[in-house]
Amino acid sequence: MRLRVEFTTEPFDLDEAPAHALAAREVIEAAQLDAVDVGPFGNTAEGGADAVLSAVDALLRKSLEAGATRISLQVNVIGEGA
């Protein structure tokens, strides 16, 4: 199964990316995912279910450890491929 995750971390800082946002980006960029799109107001990534779910676990843990006070995410099934 293929999944797409979309996420944001808060609080926002329009002047520079906060530590929790950088931590989330590092997790997603280091994961075995494809179609990664990192932006200032939202981020998306796609991949196999195991890879996406592992990345989401790490993203939540590392972002919270780095000071996130809210993490919004959505996971969608986008296909059956591995």
PDB file of C-alpha atoms in Angstrom:
ATOM      1  CA  MET A   1       0.000   0.000   0.000  1.00  0.00           C
ATOM      2  CA  ARG A   2       1.205   3.522  -0.799  1.00  0.00           C
ATOM      3  CA  LEU A   3       0.508   6.424   1.524  1.00  0.00           C
ATOM      4  CA  ARG A   4       0.776  10.196   1.355  1.00  0.00           C
ATOM      5  CA  VAL A   5       1.416  12.188   4.522  1.00  0.00           C
ATOM      6  CA  GLU A   6       0.775  15.913   4.750  1.00  0.00           C
ATOM      7  CA  PHE A   7       1.917  17.764   7.872  1.00  0.00           C
ATOM      8  CA  THR A   8       2.647  21.083   9.526  1.00  0.00           C
ATOM      9  CA  THR A   9       4.316  21.880  12.830  1.00  0.00           C
ATOM     10  CA  GLU A  10       3.609  24.850  15.060  1.00  0.00           C
ATOM     11  CA  PRO A  11       4.227  27.451  16.338  1.00  0.00           C
ATOM     12  CA  PHE A  12       4.947  29.239  13.067  1.00  0.00           C
ATOM     13  CA  ASP A  13       7.766  31.702  12.629  1.00  0.00           C
ATOM     14  CA  LEU A  14       7.658  33.625   9.369  1.00  0.00           C
ATOM     15  CA  ASP A  15      11.180  35.016   9.786  1.00  0.00           C
ATOM     16  CA  GLU A  16      13.078  31.727  10.076  1.00  0.00           C
ATOM     17  CA  ALA A  17      12.255  28.050  10.356  1.00  0.00           C
ATOM     18  CA  PRO A  18      11.975  26.980  14.015  1.00  0.00           C
ATOM     19  CA  ALA A  19      13.901  23.993  15.356  1.00  0.00           C
ATOM     20  CA  HIS A  20      10.818  21.748  15.337  1.00  0.00           C
ATOM     21  CA  ALA A  21      10.184  22.464  11.652  1.00  0.00           C
ATOM     22  CA  LEU A  22      13.800  21.708  10.793  1.00  0.00           C
ATOM     23  CA  ALA A  23      13.649  18.457  12.777  1.00  0.00           C
ATOM     24  CA  ALA A  24      10.526  17.380  10.878  1.00  0.00           C
ATOM     25  CA  ARG A  25      12.129  18.195   7.527  1.00  0.00           C
ATOM     26  CA  GLU A  26      15.281  16.262   8.402  1.00  0.00           C
ATOM     27  CA  VAL A  27      13.226  13.185   9.286  1.00  0.00           C
ATOM     28  CA  ILE A  28      11.224  13.310   6.060  1.00  0.00           C
ATOM     29  CA  GLU A  29      14.216  14.023   3.843  1.00  0.00           C
ATOM     30  CA  ALA A  30      16.228  11.174   5.431  1.00  0.00           C
ATOM     31  CA  ALA A  31      13.404   8.615   5.197  1.00  0.00           C
ATOM     32  CA  GLN A  32      13.051   6.174   2.322  1.00  0.00           C
ATOM     33  CA  LEU A  33      10.218   8.205   0.785  1.00  0.00           C
ATOM     34  CA  ASP A  34       9.614   9.653  -2.640  1.00  0.00           C
ATOM     35  CA  ALA A  35       7.760  12.711  -3.913  1.00  0.00           C
ATOM     36  CA  VAL A  36       8.890  14.776  -0.904  1.00  0.00           C
ATOM     37  CA  ASP A  37       7.722  18.405  -1.040  1.00  0.00           C
ATOM     38  CA  VAL A  38       8.846  20.627   1.835  1.00  0.00           C
ATOM     39  CA  GLY A  39       7.406  24.131   2.018  1.00  0.00           C
ATOM     40  CA  PRO A  40       6.943  26.973   4.492  1.00  0.00           C
ATOM     41  CA  PHE A  41       3.272  26.225   5.260  1.00  0.00           C
ATOM     42  CA  GLY A  42       2.960  22.509   4.613  1.00  0.00           C
ATOM     43  CA  ASN A  43       4.901  19.427   3.700  1.00  0.00           C
ATOM     44  CA  THR A  44       4.021  16.246   1.825  1.00  0.00           C
ATOM     45  CA  ALA A  45       5.725  12.948   1.177  1.00  0.00           C
ATOM     46  CA  GLU A  46       4.724   9.644  -0.378  1.00  0.00           C
ATOM     47  CA  GLY A  47       5.985   6.116  -0.095  1.00  0.00           C
ATOM     48  CA  GLY A  48       5.263   2.591   0.984  1.00  0.00           C
ATOM     49  CA  ALA A  49       3.151   2.180   4.100  1.00  0.00           C
ATOM     50  CA  ASP A  50       5.982   0.948   6.330  1.00  0.00           C
ATOM     51  CA  ALA A  51       8.279   3.800   5.318  1.00  0.00           C
ATOM     52  CA  VAL A  52       5.614   6.478   5.756  1.00  0.00           C
ATOM     53  CA  LEU A  53       4.437   5.155   9.115  1.00  0.00           C
ATOM     54  CA  SER A  54       8.002   4.894  10.419  1.00  0.00           C
ATOM     55  CA  ALA A  55       8.714   8.426   9.245  1.00  0.00           C
ATOM     56  CA  VAL A  56       5.532   9.738  10.911  1.00  0.00           C
ATOM     57  CA  ASP A  57       6.559   8.138  14.213  1.00  0.00           C
ATOM     58  CA  ALA A  58      10.008   9.727  14.040  1.00  0.00           C
ATOM     59  CA  LEU A  59       8.578  13.053  12.861  1.00  0.00           C
ATOM     60  CA  LEU A  60       6.203  13.256  15.832  1.00  0.00           C
ATOM     61  CA  ARG A  61       8.853  12.323  18.372  1.00  0.00           C
ATOM     62  CA  LYS A  62      11.615  14.573  17.045  1.00  0.00           C
ATOM     63  CA  SER A  63       9.371  17.584  16.386  1.00  0.00           C
ATOM     64  CA  LEU A  64       7.887  17.453  19.873  1.00  0.00           C
ATOM     65  CA  GLU A  65      11.364  17.059  21.397  1.00  0.00           C
ATOM     66  CA  ALA A  66      12.460  20.129  19.396  1.00  0.00           C
ATOM     67  CA  GLY A  67       9.653  22.303  20.757  1.00  0.00           C
ATOM     68  CA  ALA A  68       6.581  21.793  18.581  1.00  0.00           C
ATOM     69  CA  THR A  69       3.375  22.603  20.431  1.00  0.00           C
ATOM     70  CA  ARG A  70       1.077  21.283  17.702  1.00  0.00           C
ATOM     71  CA  ILE A  71       1.551  18.927  14.781  1.00  0.00           C
ATOM     72  CA  SER A  72      -1.224  18.563  12.236  1.00  0.00           C
ATOM     73  CA  LEU A  73      -1.056  15.641   9.886  1.00  0.00           C
ATOM     74  CA  GLN A  74      -3.147  13.726   7.459  1.00  0.00           C
ATOM     75  CA  VAL A  75      -2.375  10.297   6.000  1.00  0.00           C
ATOM     76  CA  ASN A  76      -4.098   9.137   2.819  1.00  0.00           C
ATOM     77  CA  VAL A  77      -4.004   5.819   0.993  1.00  0.00           C
ATOM     78  CA  ILE A  78      -3.051   6.630  -2.592  1.00  0.00           C
ATOM     79  CA  GLY A  79      -2.407   3.202  -4.107  1.00  0.00           C
ATOM     80  CA  GLU A  80      -1.691  -0.452  -3.634  1.00  0.00           C
ATOM     81  CA  GLY A  81       1.963  -0.534  -4.795  1.00  0.00           C
ATOM     82  CA  ALA A  82       4.765  -1.176  -2.285  1.00  0.00           C
TER      83      ALA A  82
END
